[in-house]
C-alpha positions as protocol buffer text, in pm:
chain_id: "A"
residue {
  index: 1
  type: UNK
  ca { x: 3117 y: 7646 z: 5213 }
}
residue {
  index: 2
  type: UNK
  ca { x: 2942 y: 7736 z: 5539 }
}
residue {
  index: 3
  type: UNK
  ca { x: 2801 y: 8050 z: 5377 }
}
residue {
  index: 4
  type: UNK
  ca { x: 2646 y: 7840 z: 5100 }
}
residue {
  index: 5
  type: UNK
  ca { x: 2514 y: 7588 z: 5354 }
}
residue {
  index: 6
  type: UNK
  ca { x: 2355 y: 7870 z: 5558 }
}
residue {
  index: 7
  type: UNK
  ca { x: 2191 y: 8010 z: 5245 }
}
residue {
  index: 8
  type: UNK
  ca { x: 2056 y: 7667 z: 5159 }
}
residue {
  index: 9
  type: UNK
  ca { x: 1918 y: 7621 z: 5512 }
}
residue {
  index: 10
  type: UNK
  ca { x: 1750 y: 7963 z: 5496 }
}
residue {
  index: 11
  type: UNK
  ca { x: 1604 y: 7881 z: 5155 }
}
residue {
  index: 12
  type: UNK
  ca { x: 1487 y: 7543 z: 5280 }
}
residue {
  index: 13
  type: UNK
  ca { x: 1314 y: 7697 z: 5580 }
}
residue {
  index: 14
  type: UNK
  ca { x: 1148 y: 7955 z: 5356 }
}
residue {
  index: 15
  type: UNK
  ca { x: 1037 y: 7678 z: 5119 }
}
residue {
  index: 16
  type: UNK
  ca { x: 903 y: 7482 z: 5415 }
}
residue {
  index: 17
  type: UNK
  ca { x: 689 y: 7777 z: 5522 }
}
residue {
  index: 18
  type: UNK
  ca { x: 570 y: 7821 z: 5164 }
}
residue {
  index: 19
  type: UNK
  ca { x: 502 y: 7447 z: 5135 }
}
residue {
  index: 20
  type: UNK
  ca { x: 308 y: 7461 z: 5462 }
}
residue {
  index: 21
  type: UNK
  ca { x: 97 y: 7748 z: 5333 }
}
residue {
  index: 22
  type: UNK
  ca { x: 22 y: 7556 z: 5014 }
}
residue {
  index: 23
  type: UNK
  ca { x: -74 y: 7249 z: 5210 }
}
residue {
  index: 24
  type: UNK
  ca { x: -298 y: 7452 z: 5432 }
}
residue {
  index: 25
  type: UNK
  ca { x: -477 y: 7572 z: 5122 }
}
residue {
  index: 26
  type: UNK
  ca { x: -556 y: 7212 z: 5038 }
}
residue {
  index: 27
  type: UNK
  ca { x: -753 y: 7276 z: 4723 }
}
residue {
  index: 28
  type: UNK
  ca { x: -451 y: 7369 z: 4513 }
}
residue {
  index: 29
  type: UNK
  ca { x: -237 y: 7105 z: 4681 }
}
residue {
  index: 30
  type: UNK
  ca { x: -500 y: 6838 z: 4621 }
}
residue {
  index: 31
  type: UNK
  ca { x: -500 y: 6924 z: 4252 }
}
residue {
  index: 32
  type: UNK
  ca { x: -121 y: 6896 z: 4226 }
}
residue {
  index: 33
  type: UNK
  ca { x: -103 y: 6583 z: 4441 }
}
residue {
  index: 34
  type: UNK
  ca { x: -386 y: 6404 z: 4262 }
}
residue {
  index: 35
  type: UNK
  ca { x: -219 y: 6477 z: 3930 }
}
residue {
  index: 36
  type: UNK
  ca { x: 135 y: 6403 z: 4043 }
}
residue {
  index: 37
  type: UNK
  ca { x: 167 y: 6121 z: 3791 }
}
residue {
  index: 38
  type: UNK
  ca { x: 140 y: 6379 z: 3514 }
}
residue {
  index: 39
  type: UNK
  ca { x: 382 y: 6617 z: 3690 }
}
residue {
  index: 40
  type: UNK
  ca { x: 640 y: 6343 z: 3746 }
}
residue {
  index: 41
  type: UNK
  ca { x: 618 y: 6226 z: 3385 }
}
residue {
  index: 42
  type: UNK
  ca { x: 656 y: 6583 z: 3266 }
}
residue {
  index: 43
  type: UNK
  ca { x: 965 y: 6626 z: 3486 }
}
residue {
  index: 44
  type: UNK
  ca { x: 1117 y: 6293 z: 3383 }
}
residue {
  index: 45
  type: UNK
  ca { x: 1085 y: 6382 z: 3016 }
}
residue {
  index: 46
  type: UNK
  ca { x: 1382 y: 6614 z: 3068 }
}
residue {
  index: 47
  type: UNK
  ca { x: 1593 y: 6314 z: 3167 }
}
residue {
  index: 48
  type: UNK
  ca { x: 1471 y: 6001 z: 2991 }
}
residue {
  index: 49
  type: UNK
  ca { x: 1216 y: 5892 z: 2733 }
}
residue {
  index: 50
  type: UNK
  ca { x: 1047 y: 5560 z: 2807 }
}
residue {
  index: 51
  type: UNK
  ca { x: 925 y: 5315 z: 2548 }
}
residue {
  index: 52
  type: UNK
  ca { x: 568 y: 5184 z: 2585 }
}
residue {
  index: 53
  type: UNK
  ca { x: 662 y: 4888 z: 2804 }
}
residue {
  index: 54
  type: UNK
  ca { x: 885 y: 5098 z: 3031 }
}
residue {
  index: 55
  type: UNK
  ca { x: 611 y: 5359 z: 3060 }
}
residue {
  index: 56
  type: UNK
  ca { x: 355 y: 5095 z: 3157 }
}
residue {
  index: 57
  type: UNK
  ca { x: 588 y: 4955 z: 3424 }
}
residue {
  index: 58
  type: UNK
  ca { x: 663 y: 5306 z: 3548 }
}
residue {
  index: 59
  type: UNK
  ca { x: 292 y: 5394 z: 3565 }
}
residue {
  index: 60
  type: UNK
  ca { x: 209 y: 5079 z: 3761 }
}
residue {
  index: 61
  type: UNK
  ca { x: 501 y: 5137 z: 3999 }
}
residue {
  index: 62
  type: UNK
  ca { x: 413 y: 5502 z: 4044 }
}
residue {
  index: 63
  type: UNK
  ca { x: 52 y: 5417 z: 4125 }
}
residue {
  index: 64
  type: UNK
  ca { x: 162 y: 5165 z: 4388 }
}
residue {
  index: 65
  type: UNK
  ca { x: 398 y: 5419 z: 4548 }
}
residue {
  index: 66
  type: UNK
  ca { x: 136 y: 5691 z: 4529 }
}
residue {
  index: 67
  type: UNK
  ca { x: -116 y: 5475 z: 4715 }
}
residue {
  index: 68
  type: UNK
  ca { x: 149 y: 5392 z: 4978 }
}
residue {
  index: 69
  type: UNK
  ca { x: 230 y: 5761 z: 5015 }
}
residue {
  index: 70
  type: UNK
  ca { x: -133 y: 5867 z: 5039 }
}
residue {
  index: 71
  type: UNK
  ca { x: -219 y: 5602 z: 5299 }
}
residue {
  index: 72
  type: UNK
  ca { x: 93 y: 5613 z: 5517 }
}
residue {
  index: 73
  type: UNK
  ca { x: 273 y: 5942 z: 5469 }
}
residue {
  index: 74
  type: UNK
  ca { x: 4 y: 6204 z: 5416 }
}
residue {
  index: 75
  type: UNK
  ca { x: -146 y: 6146 z: 5761 }
}
residue {
  index: 76
  type: UNK
  ca { x: 200 y: 6209 z: 5911 }
}
residue {
  index: 77
  type: UNK
  ca { x: 240 y: 6530 z: 5712 }
}
residue {
  index: 78
  type: UNK
  ca { x: -107 y: 6641 z: 5814 }
}
residue {
  index: 79
  type: UNK
  ca { x: -25 y: 6586 z: 6180 }
}
residue {
  index: 80
  type: UNK
  ca { x: 299 y: 6779 z: 6147 }
}
residue {
  index: 81
  type: UNK
  ca { x: 124 y: 7066 z: 5971 }
}
residue {
  index: 82
  type: UNK
  ca { x: -140 y: 7089 z: 6243 }
}
residue {
  index: 83
  type: UNK
  ca { x: 137 y: 7118 z: 6500 }
}
residue {
  index: 84
  type: UNK
  ca { x: 313 y: 7374 z: 6281 }
}
residue {
  index: 85
  type: UNK
  ca { x: -5 y: 7578 z: 6245 }
}
residue {
  index: 86
  type: UNK
  ca { x: -59 y: 7579 z: 6623 }
}
residue {
  index: 87
  type: UNK
  ca { x: 301 y: 7689 z: 6674 }
}
residue {
  index: 88
  type: UNK
  ca { x: 264 y: 7968 z: 6419 }
}
residue {
  index: 89
  type: UNK
  ca { x: -49 y: 8088 z: 6600 }
}
residue {
  index: 90
  type: UNK
  ca { x: 124 y: 8099 z: 6938 }
}
residue {
  index: 91
  type: UNK
  ca { x: 461 y: 8220 z: 6809 }
}
residue {
  index: 92
  type: UNK
  ca { x: 706 y: 8006 z: 6618 }
}
residue {
  index: 93
  type: UNK
  ca { x: 1052 y: 7971 z: 6770 }
}
residue {
  index: 94
  type: UNK
  ca { x: 1380 y: 7885 z: 6602 }
}
residue {
  index: 95
  type: UNK
  ca { x: 1374 y: 7558 z: 6795 }
}
residue {
  index: 96
  type: UNK
  ca { x: 1030 y: 7479 z: 6647 }
}
residue {
  index: 97
  type: UNK
  ca { x: 1162 y: 7545 z: 6297 }
}
residue {
  index: 98
  type: UNK
  ca { x: 1463 y: 7325 z: 6355 }
}
residue {
  index: 99
  type: UNK
  ca { x: 1242 y: 7043 z: 6480 }
}
residue {
  index: 100
  type: UNK
  ca { x: 1023 y: 7070 z: 6172 }
}
residue {
  index: 101
  type: UNK
  ca { x: 1330 y: 7076 z: 5952 }
}
residue {
  index: 102
  type: UNK
  ca { x: 1448 y: 6746 z: 6103 }
}
residue {
  index: 103
  type: UNK
  ca { x: 1102 y: 6592 z: 6070 }
}
residue {
  index: 104
  type: UNK
  ca { x: 1090 y: 6690 z: 5704 }
}
residue {
  index: 105
  type: UNK
  ca { x: 1433 y: 6540 z: 5655 }
}
residue {
  index: 106
  type: UNK
  ca { x: 1304 y: 6219 z: 5814 }
}
residue {
  index: 107
  type: UNK
  ca { x: 1001 y: 6221 z: 5584 }
}
residue {
  index: 108
  type: UNK
  ca { x: 1234 y: 6250 z: 5286 }
}
residue {
  index: 109
  type: UNK
  ca { x: 1454 y: 5966 z: 5411 }
}
residue {
  index: 110
  type: UNK
  ca { x: 1151 y: 5739 z: 5455 }
}
residue {
  index: 111
  type: UNK
  ca { x: 1029 y: 5832 z: 5107 }
}
residue {
  index: 112
  type: UNK
  ca { x: 1370 y: 5768 z: 4956 }
}
residue {
  index: 113
  type: UNK
  ca { x: 1395 y: 5433 z: 5138 }
}
residue {
  index: 114
  type: UNK
  ca { x: 1057 y: 5327 z: 5000 }
}
residue {
  index: 115
  type: UNK
  ca { x: 1120 y: 5427 z: 4638 }
}
residue {
  index: 116
  type: UNK
  ca { x: 1485 y: 5319 z: 4607 }
}
residue {
  index: 117
  type: UNK
  ca { x: 1415 y: 4949 z: 4535 }
}
residue {
  index: 118
  type: UNK
  ca { x: 1146 y: 5044 z: 4285 }
}
residue {
  index: 119
  type: UNK
  ca { x: 1378 y: 5288 z: 4107 }
}
residue {
  index: 120
  type: UNK
  ca { x: 1647 y: 5022 z: 4093 }
}
residue {
  index: 121
  type: UNK
  ca { x: 1406 y: 4781 z: 3924 }
}
residue {
  index: 122
  type: UNK
  ca { x: 1299 y: 5051 z: 3677 }
}
residue {
  index: 123
  type: UNK
  ca { x: 1662 y: 5140 z: 3601 }
}
residue {
  index: 124
  type: UNK
  ca { x: 1726 y: 4780 z: 3497 }
}
residue {
  index: 125
  type: UNK
  ca { x: 1474 y: 4830 z: 3215 }
}
residue {
  index: 126
  type: UNK
  ca { x: 1668 y: 5120 z: 3062 }
}
residue {
  index: 127
  type: UNK
  ca { x: 1881 y: 5071 z: 2753 }
}
residue {
  index: 128
  type: UNK
  ca { x: 2244 y: 5182 z: 2757 }
}
residue {
  index: 129
  type: UNK
  ca { x: 2147 y: 5479 z: 2540 }
}
residue {
  index: 130
  type: UNK
  ca { x: 1877 y: 5582 z: 2789 }
}
residue {
  index: 131
  type: UNK
  ca { x: 2120 y: 5547 z: 3080 }
}
residue {
  index: 132
  type: UNK
  ca { x: 2379 y: 5762 z: 2904 }
}
residue {
  index: 133
  type: UNK
  ca { x: 2118 y: 6021 z: 2816 }
}
residue {
  index: 134
  type: UNK
  ca { x: 1996 y: 6026 z: 3176 }
}
residue {
  index: 135
  type: UNK
  ca { x: 2348 y: 6070 z: 3314 }
}
residue {
  index: 136
  type: UNK
  ca { x: 2421 y: 6349 z: 3065 }
}
residue {
  index: 137
  type: UNK
  ca { x: 2098 y: 6530 z: 3161 }
}
residue {
  index: 138
  type: UNK
  ca { x: 2175 y: 6497 z: 3533 }
}
residue {
  index: 139
  type: UNK
  ca { x: 2527 y: 6627 z: 3480 }
}
residue {
  index: 140
  type: UNK
  ca { x: 2393 y: 6922 z: 3283 }
}
residue {
  index: 141
  type: UNK
  ca { x: 2142 y: 7004 z: 3558 }
}
residue {
  index: 142
  type: UNK
  ca { x: 2416 y: 6975 z: 3823 }
}
residue {
  index: 143
  type: UNK
  ca { x: 2637 y: 7211 z: 3624 }
}
residue {
  index: 144
  type: UNK
  ca { x: 2352 y: 7463 z: 3605 }
}
residue {
  index: 145
  type: UNK
  ca { x: 2293 y: 7440 z: 3981 }
}
residue {
  index: 146
  type: UNK
  ca { x: 2664 y: 7472 z: 4051 }
}
residue {
  index: 147
  type: UNK
  ca { x: 2679 y: 7785 z: 3833 }
}
residue {
  index: 148
  type: UNK
  ca { x: 2384 y: 7933 z: 4023 }
}
residue {
  index: 149
  type: UNK
  ca { x: 2550 y: 7866 z: 4358 }
}
residue {
  index: 150
  type: UNK
  ca { x: 2876 y: 8017 z: 4236 }
}
residue {
  index: 151
  type: UNK
  ca { x: 2693 y: 8328 z: 4115 }
}
residue {
  index: 152
  type: UNK
  ca { x: 2532 y: 8373 z: 4459 }
}
residue {
  index: 153
  type: UNK
  ca { x: 2861 y: 8355 z: 4646 }
}
């Protein structure tokens, strides 16, 4: 289990560096971020299909969360990336990476805390068939990920 956890930490740190590079090249990131409603809908299609009313509620909720994220969270990410860039320029230490890892984790916790009530409200709009389909799709994705992890060990 520790071996898998170490691999995941290494992958996460590599993804963080990659994510940082993408953010620093803001043009491509701006495109993805400004079109995240499309990307999220495309991703969700693998899990659930909304009817027109559900889609309208989802779109309104997503827009509200997107505005919150843009106004409150992006400035925090930008500040962290400036610090990261300065540390890379002077020589990044393992301690620096660990600190960034924990800050990213905190960003994710704040994000999750903000969206959880909204997701709960959206989930109440789903039919039993949609809920079952969603659970089946999540289980299938988890099985795929589990198989990948088992292949790597």
